[in-house]
N, CA and C of each residue as an Amber inpcrd file, in Angstrom:
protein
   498
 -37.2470000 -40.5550000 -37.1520000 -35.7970000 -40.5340000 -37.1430000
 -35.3500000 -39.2760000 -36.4230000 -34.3620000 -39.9530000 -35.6090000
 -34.1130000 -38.2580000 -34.7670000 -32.6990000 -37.9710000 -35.3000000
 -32.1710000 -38.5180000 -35.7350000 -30.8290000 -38.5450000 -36.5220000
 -30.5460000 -39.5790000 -37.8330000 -29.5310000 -38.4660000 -39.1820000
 -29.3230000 -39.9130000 -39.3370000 -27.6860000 -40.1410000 -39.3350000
 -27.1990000 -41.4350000 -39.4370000 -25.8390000 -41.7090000 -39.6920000
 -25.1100000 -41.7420000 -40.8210000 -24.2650000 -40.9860000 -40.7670000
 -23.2790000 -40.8830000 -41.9970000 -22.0880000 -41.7710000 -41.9430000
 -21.9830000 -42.4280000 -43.7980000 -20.8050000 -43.0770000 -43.0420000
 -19.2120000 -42.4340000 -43.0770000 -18.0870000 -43.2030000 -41.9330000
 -17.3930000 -42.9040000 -42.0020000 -17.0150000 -41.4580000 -41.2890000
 -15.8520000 -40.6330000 -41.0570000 -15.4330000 -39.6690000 -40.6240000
 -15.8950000 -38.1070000 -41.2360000 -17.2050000 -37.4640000 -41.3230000
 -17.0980000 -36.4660000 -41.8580000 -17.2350000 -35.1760000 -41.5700000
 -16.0850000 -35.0940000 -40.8870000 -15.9610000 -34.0850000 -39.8450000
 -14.8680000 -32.6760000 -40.9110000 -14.4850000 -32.9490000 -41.6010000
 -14.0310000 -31.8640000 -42.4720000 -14.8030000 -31.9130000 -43.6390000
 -15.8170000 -32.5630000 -44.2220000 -16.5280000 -32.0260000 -45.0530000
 -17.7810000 -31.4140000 -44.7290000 -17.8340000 -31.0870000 -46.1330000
 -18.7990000 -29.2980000 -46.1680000 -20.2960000 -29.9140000 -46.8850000
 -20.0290000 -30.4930000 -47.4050000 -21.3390000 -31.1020000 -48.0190000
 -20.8260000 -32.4940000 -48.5850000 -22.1330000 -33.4230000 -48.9390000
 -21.9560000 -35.0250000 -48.9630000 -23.3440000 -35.4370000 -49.7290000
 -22.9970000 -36.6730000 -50.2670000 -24.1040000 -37.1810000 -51.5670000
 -24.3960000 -38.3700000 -50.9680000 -25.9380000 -38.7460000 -50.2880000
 -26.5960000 -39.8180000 -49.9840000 -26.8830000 -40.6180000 -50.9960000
 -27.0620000 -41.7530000 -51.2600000 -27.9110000 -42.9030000 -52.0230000
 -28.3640000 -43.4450000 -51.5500000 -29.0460000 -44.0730000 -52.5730000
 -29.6240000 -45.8140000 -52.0060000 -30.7690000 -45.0470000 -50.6020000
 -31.0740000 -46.4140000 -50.1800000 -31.8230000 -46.1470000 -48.9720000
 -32.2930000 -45.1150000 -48.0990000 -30.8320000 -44.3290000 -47.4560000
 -30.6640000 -42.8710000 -47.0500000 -31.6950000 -41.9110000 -47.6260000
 -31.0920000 -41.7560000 -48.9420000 -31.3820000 -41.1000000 -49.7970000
 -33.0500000 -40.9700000 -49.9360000 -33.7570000 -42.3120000 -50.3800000
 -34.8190000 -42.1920000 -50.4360000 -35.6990000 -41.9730000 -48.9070000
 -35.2760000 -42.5010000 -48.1500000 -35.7020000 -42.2400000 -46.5740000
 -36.3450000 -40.6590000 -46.4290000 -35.0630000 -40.0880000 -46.6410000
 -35.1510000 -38.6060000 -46.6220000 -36.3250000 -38.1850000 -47.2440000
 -36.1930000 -38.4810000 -48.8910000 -37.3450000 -37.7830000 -49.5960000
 -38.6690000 -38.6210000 -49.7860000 -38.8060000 -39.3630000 -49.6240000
 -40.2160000 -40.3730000 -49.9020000 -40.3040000 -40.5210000 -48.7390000
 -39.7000000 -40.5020000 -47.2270000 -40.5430000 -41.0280000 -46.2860000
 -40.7940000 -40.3130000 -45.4800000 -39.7830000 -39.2420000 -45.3840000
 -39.4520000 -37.9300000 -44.1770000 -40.2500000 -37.2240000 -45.0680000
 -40.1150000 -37.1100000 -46.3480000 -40.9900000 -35.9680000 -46.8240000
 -40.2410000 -34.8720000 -47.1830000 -39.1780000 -34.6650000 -46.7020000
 -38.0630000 -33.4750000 -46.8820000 -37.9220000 -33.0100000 -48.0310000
 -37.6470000 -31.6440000 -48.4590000 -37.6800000 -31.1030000 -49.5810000
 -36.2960000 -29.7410000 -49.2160000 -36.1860000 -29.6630000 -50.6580000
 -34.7210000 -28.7480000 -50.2380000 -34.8290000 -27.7400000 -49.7640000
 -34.1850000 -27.3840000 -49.2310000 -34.3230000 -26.1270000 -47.2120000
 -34.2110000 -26.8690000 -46.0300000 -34.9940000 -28.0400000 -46.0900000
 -35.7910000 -28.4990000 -44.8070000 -34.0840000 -29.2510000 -43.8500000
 -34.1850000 -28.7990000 -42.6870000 -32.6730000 -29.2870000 -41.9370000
 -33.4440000 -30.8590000 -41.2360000 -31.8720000 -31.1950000 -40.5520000
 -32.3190000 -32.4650000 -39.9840000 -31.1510000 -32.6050000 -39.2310000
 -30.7030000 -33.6790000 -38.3350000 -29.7490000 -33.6840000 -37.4690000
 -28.9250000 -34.9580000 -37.9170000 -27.5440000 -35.2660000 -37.8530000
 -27.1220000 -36.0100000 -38.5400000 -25.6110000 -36.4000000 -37.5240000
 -25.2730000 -37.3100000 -37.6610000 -24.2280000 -38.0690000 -36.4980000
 -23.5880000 -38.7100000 -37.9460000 -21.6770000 -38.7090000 -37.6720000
 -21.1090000 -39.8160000 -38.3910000 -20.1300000 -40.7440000 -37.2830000
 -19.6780000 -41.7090000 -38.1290000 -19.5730000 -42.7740000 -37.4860000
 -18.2010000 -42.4240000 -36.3580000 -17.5620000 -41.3120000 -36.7660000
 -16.7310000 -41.0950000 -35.8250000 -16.9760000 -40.2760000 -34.5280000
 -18.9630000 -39.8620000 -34.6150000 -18.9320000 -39.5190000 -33.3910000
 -19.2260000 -37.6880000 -33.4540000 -18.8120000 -37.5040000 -34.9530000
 -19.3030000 -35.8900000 -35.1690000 -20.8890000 -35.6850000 -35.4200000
 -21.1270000 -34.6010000 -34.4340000 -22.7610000 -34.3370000 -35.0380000
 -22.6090000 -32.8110000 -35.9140000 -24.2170000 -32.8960000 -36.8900000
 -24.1300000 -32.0150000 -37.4770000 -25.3930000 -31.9180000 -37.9440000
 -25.6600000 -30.2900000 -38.0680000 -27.3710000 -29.9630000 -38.1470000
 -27.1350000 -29.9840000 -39.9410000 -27.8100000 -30.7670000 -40.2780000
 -27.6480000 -30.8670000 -41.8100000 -28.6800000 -30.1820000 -42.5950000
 -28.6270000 -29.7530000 -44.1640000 -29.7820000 -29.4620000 -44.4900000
 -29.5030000 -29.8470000 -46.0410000 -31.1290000 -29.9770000 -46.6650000
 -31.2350000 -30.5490000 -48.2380000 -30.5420000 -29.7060000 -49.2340000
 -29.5770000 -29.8830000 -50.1370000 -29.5620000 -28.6490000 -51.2410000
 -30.8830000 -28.9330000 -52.3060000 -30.3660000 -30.2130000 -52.9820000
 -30.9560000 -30.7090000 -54.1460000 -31.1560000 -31.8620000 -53.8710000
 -32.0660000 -32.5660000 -54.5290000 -32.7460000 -34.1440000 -54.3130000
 -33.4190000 -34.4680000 -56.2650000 -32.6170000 -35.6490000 -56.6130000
 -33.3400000 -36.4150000 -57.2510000 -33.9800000 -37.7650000 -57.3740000
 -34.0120000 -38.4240000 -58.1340000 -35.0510000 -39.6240000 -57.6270000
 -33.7230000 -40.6960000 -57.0850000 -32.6190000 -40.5510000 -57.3840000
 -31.2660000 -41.4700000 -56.9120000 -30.7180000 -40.8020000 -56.4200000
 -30.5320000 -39.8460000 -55.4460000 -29.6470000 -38.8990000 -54.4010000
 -29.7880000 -37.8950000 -54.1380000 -28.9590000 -37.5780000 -52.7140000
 -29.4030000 -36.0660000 -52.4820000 -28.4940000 -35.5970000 -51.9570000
 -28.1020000 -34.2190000 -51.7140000 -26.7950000 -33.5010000 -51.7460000
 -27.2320000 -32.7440000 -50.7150000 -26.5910000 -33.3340000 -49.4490000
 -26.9470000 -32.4360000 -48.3620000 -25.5260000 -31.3900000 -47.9500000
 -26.0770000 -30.2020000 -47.5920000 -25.2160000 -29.3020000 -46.5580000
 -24.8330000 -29.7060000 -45.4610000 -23.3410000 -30.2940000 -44.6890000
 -23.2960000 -29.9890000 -43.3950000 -22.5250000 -28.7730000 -42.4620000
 -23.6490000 -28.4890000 -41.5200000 -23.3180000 -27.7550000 -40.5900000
 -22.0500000 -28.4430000 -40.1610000 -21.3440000 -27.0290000 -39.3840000
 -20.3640000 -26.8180000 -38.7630000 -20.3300000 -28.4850000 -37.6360000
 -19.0070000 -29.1250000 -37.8160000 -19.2660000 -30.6910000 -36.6590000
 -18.9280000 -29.7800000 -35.6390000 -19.4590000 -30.6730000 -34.7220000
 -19.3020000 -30.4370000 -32.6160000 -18.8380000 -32.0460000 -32.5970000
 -18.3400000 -32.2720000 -31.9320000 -17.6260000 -33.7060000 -31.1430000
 -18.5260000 -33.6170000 -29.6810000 -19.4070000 -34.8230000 -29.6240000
 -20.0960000 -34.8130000 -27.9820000 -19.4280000 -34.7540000 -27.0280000
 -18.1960000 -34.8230000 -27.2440000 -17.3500000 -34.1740000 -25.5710000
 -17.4230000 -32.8980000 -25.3240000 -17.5780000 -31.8170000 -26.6230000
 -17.4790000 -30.2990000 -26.3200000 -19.1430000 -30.2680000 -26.0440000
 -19.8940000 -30.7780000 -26.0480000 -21.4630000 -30.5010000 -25.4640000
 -22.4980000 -31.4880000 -26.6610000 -23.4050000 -32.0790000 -26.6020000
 -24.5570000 -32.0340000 -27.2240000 -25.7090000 -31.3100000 -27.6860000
 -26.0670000 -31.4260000 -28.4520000 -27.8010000 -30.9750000 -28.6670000
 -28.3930000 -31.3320000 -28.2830000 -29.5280000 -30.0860000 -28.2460000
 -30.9550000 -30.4440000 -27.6590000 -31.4820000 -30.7550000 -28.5360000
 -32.7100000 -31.4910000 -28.6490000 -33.9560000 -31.2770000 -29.8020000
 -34.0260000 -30.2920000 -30.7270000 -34.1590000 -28.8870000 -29.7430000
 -34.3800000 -27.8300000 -30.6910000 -33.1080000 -27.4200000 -31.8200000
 -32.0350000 -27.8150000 -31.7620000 -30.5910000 -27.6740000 -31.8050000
 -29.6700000 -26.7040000 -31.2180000 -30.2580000 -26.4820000 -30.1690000
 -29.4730000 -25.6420000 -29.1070000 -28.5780000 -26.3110000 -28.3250000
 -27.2690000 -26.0520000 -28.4400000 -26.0350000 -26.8950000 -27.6400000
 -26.4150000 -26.6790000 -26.6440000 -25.7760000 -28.4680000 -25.8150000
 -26.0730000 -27.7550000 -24.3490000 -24.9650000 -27.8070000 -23.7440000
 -24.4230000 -27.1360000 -22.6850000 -23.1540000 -27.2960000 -22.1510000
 -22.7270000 -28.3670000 -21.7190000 -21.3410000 -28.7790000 -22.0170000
 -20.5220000 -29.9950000 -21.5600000 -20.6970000 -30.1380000 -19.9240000
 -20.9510000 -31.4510000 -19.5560000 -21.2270000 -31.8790000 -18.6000000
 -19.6000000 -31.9730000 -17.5010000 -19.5140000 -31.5640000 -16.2040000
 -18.4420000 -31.0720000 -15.8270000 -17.3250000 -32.4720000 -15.4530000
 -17.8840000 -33.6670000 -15.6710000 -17.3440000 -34.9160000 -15.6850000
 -17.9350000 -36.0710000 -16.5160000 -17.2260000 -36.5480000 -17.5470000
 -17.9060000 -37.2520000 -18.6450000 -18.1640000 -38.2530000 -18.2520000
 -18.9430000 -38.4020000 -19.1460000 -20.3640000 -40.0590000 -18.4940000
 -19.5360000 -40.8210000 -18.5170000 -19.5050000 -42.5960000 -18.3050000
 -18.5670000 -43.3350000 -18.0690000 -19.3490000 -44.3110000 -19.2360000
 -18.1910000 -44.9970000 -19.9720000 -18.2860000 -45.2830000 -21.1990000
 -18.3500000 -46.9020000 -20.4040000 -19.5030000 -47.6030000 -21.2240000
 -20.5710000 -48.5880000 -20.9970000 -19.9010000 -49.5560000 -21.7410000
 -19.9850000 -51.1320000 -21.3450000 -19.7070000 -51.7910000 -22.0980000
 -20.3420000 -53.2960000 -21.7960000 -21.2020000 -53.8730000 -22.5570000
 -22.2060000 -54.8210000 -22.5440000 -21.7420000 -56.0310000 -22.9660000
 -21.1840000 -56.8170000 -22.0430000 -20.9350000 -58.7580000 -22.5940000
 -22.0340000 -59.6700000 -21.9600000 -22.1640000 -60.0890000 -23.1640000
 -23.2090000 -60.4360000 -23.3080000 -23.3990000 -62.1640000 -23.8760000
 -24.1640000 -62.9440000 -22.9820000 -23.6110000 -64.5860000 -23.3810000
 -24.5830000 -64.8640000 -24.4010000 -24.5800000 -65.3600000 -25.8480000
 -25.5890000 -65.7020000 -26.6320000 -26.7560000 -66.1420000 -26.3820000
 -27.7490000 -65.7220000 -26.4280000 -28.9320000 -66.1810000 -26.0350000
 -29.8610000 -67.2710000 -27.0800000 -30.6580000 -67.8250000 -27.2060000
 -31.4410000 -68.8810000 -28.0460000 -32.3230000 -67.5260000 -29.4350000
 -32.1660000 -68.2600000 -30.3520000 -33.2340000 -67.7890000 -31.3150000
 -32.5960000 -65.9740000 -31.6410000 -33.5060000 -65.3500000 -32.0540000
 -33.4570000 -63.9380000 -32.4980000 -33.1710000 -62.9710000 -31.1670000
 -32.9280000 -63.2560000 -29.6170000 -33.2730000 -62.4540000 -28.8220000
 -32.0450000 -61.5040000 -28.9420000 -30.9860000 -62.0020000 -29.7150000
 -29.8100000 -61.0360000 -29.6180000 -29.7020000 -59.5580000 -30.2730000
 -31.1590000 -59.5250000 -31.3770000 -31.3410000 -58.7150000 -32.1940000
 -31.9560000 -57.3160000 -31.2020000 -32.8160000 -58.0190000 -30.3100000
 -33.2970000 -56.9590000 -29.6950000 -32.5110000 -56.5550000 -28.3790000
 -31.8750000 -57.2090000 -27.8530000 -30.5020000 -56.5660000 -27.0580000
 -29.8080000 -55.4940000 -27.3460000 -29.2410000 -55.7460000 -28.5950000
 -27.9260000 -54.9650000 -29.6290000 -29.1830000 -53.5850000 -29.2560000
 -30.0540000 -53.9610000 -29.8780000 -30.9990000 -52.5030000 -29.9350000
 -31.6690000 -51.9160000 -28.8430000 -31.8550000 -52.9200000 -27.6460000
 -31.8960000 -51.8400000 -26.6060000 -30.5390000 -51.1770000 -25.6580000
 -29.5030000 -51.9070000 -25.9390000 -28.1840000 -51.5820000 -25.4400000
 -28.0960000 -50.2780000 -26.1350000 -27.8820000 -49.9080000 -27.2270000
 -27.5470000 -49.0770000 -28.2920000 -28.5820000 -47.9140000 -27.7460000
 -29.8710000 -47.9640000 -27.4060000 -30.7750000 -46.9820000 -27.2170000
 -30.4630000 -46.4090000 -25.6510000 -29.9330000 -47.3350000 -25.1110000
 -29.4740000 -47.2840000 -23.2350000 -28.2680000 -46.2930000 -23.1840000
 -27.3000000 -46.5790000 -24.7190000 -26.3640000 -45.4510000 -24.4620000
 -25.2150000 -46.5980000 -23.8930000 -24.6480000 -47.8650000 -24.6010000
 -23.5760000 -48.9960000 -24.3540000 -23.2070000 -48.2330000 -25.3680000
 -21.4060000 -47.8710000 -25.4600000 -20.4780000 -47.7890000 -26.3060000
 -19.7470000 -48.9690000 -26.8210000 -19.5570000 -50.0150000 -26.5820000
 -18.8090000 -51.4020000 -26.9550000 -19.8640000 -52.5660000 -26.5910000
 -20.2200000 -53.2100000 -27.5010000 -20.6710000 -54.9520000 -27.1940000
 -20.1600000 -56.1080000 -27.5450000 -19.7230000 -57.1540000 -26.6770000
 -18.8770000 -58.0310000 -26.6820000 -19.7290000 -59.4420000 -26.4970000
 -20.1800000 -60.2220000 -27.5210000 -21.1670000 -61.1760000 -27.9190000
 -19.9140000 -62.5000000 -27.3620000 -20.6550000 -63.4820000 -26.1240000
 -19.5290000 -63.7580000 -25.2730000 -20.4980000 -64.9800000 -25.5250000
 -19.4950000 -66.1480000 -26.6470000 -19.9710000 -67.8500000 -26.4050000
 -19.7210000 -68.4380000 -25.0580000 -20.6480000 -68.7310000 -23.9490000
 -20.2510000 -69.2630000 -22.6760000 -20.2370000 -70.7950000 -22.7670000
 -20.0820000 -71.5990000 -21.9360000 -20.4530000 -72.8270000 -22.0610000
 -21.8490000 -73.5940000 -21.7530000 -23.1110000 -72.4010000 -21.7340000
 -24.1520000 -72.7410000 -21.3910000 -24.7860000 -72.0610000 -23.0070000
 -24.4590000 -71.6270000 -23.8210000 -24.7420000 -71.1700000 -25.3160000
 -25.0330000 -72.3190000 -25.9110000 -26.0610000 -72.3180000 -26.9820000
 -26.4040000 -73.4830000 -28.0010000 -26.2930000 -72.4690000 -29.0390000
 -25.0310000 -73.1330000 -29.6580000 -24.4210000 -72.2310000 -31.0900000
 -24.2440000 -73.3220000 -31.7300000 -24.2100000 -72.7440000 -33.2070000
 -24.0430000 -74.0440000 -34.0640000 -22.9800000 -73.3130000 -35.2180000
 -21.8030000 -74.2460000 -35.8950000 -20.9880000 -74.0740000 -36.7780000
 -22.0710000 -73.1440000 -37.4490000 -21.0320000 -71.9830000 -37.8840000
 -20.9980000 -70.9570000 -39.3570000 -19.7810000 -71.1830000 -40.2760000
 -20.4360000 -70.4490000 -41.0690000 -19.0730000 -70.6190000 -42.3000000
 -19.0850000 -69.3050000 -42.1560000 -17.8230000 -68.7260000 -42.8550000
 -17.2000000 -67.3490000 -42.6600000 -18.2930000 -66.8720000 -43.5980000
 -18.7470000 -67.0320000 -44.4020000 -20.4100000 -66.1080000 -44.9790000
 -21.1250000 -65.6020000 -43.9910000 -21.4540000 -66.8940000 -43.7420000
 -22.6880000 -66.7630000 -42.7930000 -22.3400000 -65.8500000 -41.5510000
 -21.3080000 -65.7340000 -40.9390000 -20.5040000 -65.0620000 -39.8400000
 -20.6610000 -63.1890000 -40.5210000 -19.7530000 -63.1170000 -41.5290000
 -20.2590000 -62.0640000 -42.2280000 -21.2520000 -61.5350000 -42.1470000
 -22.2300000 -62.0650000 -42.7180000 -23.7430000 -61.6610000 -43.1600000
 -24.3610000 -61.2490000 -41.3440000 -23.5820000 -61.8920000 -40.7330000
 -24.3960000 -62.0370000 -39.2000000 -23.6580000 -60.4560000 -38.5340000
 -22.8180000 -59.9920000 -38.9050000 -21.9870000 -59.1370000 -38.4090000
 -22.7440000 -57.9050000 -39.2160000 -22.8240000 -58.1220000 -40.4810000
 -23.4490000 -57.2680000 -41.0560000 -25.1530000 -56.3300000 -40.3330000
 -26.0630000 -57.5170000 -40.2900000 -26.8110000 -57.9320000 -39.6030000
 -26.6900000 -56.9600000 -38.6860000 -26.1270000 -57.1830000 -37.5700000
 -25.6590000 -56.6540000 -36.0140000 -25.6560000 -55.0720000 -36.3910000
 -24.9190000 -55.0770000 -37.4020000 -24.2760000 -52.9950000 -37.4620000
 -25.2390000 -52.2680000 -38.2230000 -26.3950000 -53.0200000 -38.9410000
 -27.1710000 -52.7690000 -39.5390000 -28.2840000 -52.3180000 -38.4300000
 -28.7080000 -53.3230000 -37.2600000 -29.3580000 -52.8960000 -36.3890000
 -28.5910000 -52.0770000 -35.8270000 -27.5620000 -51.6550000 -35.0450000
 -26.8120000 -50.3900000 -34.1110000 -27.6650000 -49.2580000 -35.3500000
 -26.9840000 -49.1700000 -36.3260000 -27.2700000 -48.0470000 -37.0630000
 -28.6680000 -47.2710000 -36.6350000 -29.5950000 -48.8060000 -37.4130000
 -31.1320000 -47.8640000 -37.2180000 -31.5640000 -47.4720000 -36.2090000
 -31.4220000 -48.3250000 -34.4780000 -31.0290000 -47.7780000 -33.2020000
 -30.5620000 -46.5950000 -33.4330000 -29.7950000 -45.8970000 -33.6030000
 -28.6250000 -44.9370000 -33.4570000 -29.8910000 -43.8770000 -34.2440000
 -29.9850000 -44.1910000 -35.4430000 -31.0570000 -43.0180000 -35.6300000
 -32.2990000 -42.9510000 -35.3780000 -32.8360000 -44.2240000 -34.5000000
 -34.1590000 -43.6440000 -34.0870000 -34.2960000 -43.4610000 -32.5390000
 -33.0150000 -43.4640000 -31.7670000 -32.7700000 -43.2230000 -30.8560000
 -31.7440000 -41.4020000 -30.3430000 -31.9420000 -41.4630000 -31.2390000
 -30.8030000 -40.1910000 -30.8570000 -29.6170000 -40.1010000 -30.2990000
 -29.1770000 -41.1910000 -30.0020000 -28.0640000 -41.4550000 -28.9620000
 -26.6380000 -40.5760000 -29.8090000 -26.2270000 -40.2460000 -28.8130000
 -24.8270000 -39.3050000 -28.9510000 -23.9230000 -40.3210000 -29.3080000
 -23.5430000 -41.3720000 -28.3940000 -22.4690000 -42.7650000 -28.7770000
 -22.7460000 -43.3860000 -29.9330000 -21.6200000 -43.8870000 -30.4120000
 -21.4820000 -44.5090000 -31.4610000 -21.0670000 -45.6590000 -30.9930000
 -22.1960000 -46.7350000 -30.8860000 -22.2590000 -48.2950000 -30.4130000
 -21.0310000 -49.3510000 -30.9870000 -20.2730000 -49.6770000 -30.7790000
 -19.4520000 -50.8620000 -31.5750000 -19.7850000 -51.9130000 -31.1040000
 -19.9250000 -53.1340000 -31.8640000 -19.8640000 -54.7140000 -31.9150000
 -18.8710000 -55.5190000 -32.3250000 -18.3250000 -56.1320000 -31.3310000
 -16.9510000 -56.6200000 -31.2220000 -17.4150000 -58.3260000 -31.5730000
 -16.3140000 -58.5670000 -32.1750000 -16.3060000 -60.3640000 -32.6100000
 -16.9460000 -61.1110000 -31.4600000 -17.2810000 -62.3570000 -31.6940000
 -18.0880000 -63.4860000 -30.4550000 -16.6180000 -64.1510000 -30.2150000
């Protein structure tokens, strides 16, 4: 994981309480123990060098560093900012005609790793789609932001990917 995602806007808070999944990621899989920093993106696009306070077996209470917004510069690896680029990259946007079977899963996730800011899942008249019910549509959307996410943190990407309705 080269980042992880926080949800929501947390660009004025000072510290924040992981669960669930996150949570255990950190300590059972990363191994992390309290001190240890890590790099952390929220959904609005703020990064922040984070670090452990406390961890129990259901959550953990991380510190965040001071946010940067990727227009005033990015990080490096090491977490050394690097200077803002003197004309900003040009913001990407991927439509895309449904393809057969699962292949859409791995699109979303190499788009997302390529550095696409918007994806627009486009029924053409050459698509073999079949009726959903608004569940199933749900669950499929869910699905979709669930993959951007884990993309997003095992990619490092600065953008914050959106997936727009079919």
């Amino acid at each position: 994981m080269r980042q992880l995602i926080l949800p929501g806007d947390r660009g004025d808070d000072s510290a924040w309480t992981l669960e669930g999944p996150d949570s255990k990621y950190l300590t059972k899989v990363l191994r992390l123990k309290a001190g240890d920093s890590f790099d952390a993106m929220d959904e609005a696009g703020h990064h922040f060098r984070c670090s452990i306070i406390e961890y129990s077996s259901k959550s953990t209470l991380i510190a965040l560093g001071s946010a940067s917004n990727p227009a005033a510069g990015s990080c490096r690896l090491g977490g050394q900012p690097e200077p803002a680029p003197a004309t900003p990259a040009p913001r990407i946007a991927l439509v895309q005609a449904l393809p057969k079977g699962p292949r859409m899963d791995l699109i979303i996730r190499q788009a997302v790793e390529a550095g696409v800011a918007d994806i627009f899942p486009l029924n053409s008249r050459h698509c073999i789609t079949r009726e959903r019910s608004g569940q199933e549509m749900a669950e499929k959307r869910l699905r979709r932001e669930r993959i951007v996410r884990s993309a997003l943190q095992q990619s490092g990407s600065a953008l914050m990917t959106r997936i727009h309705e079919t």
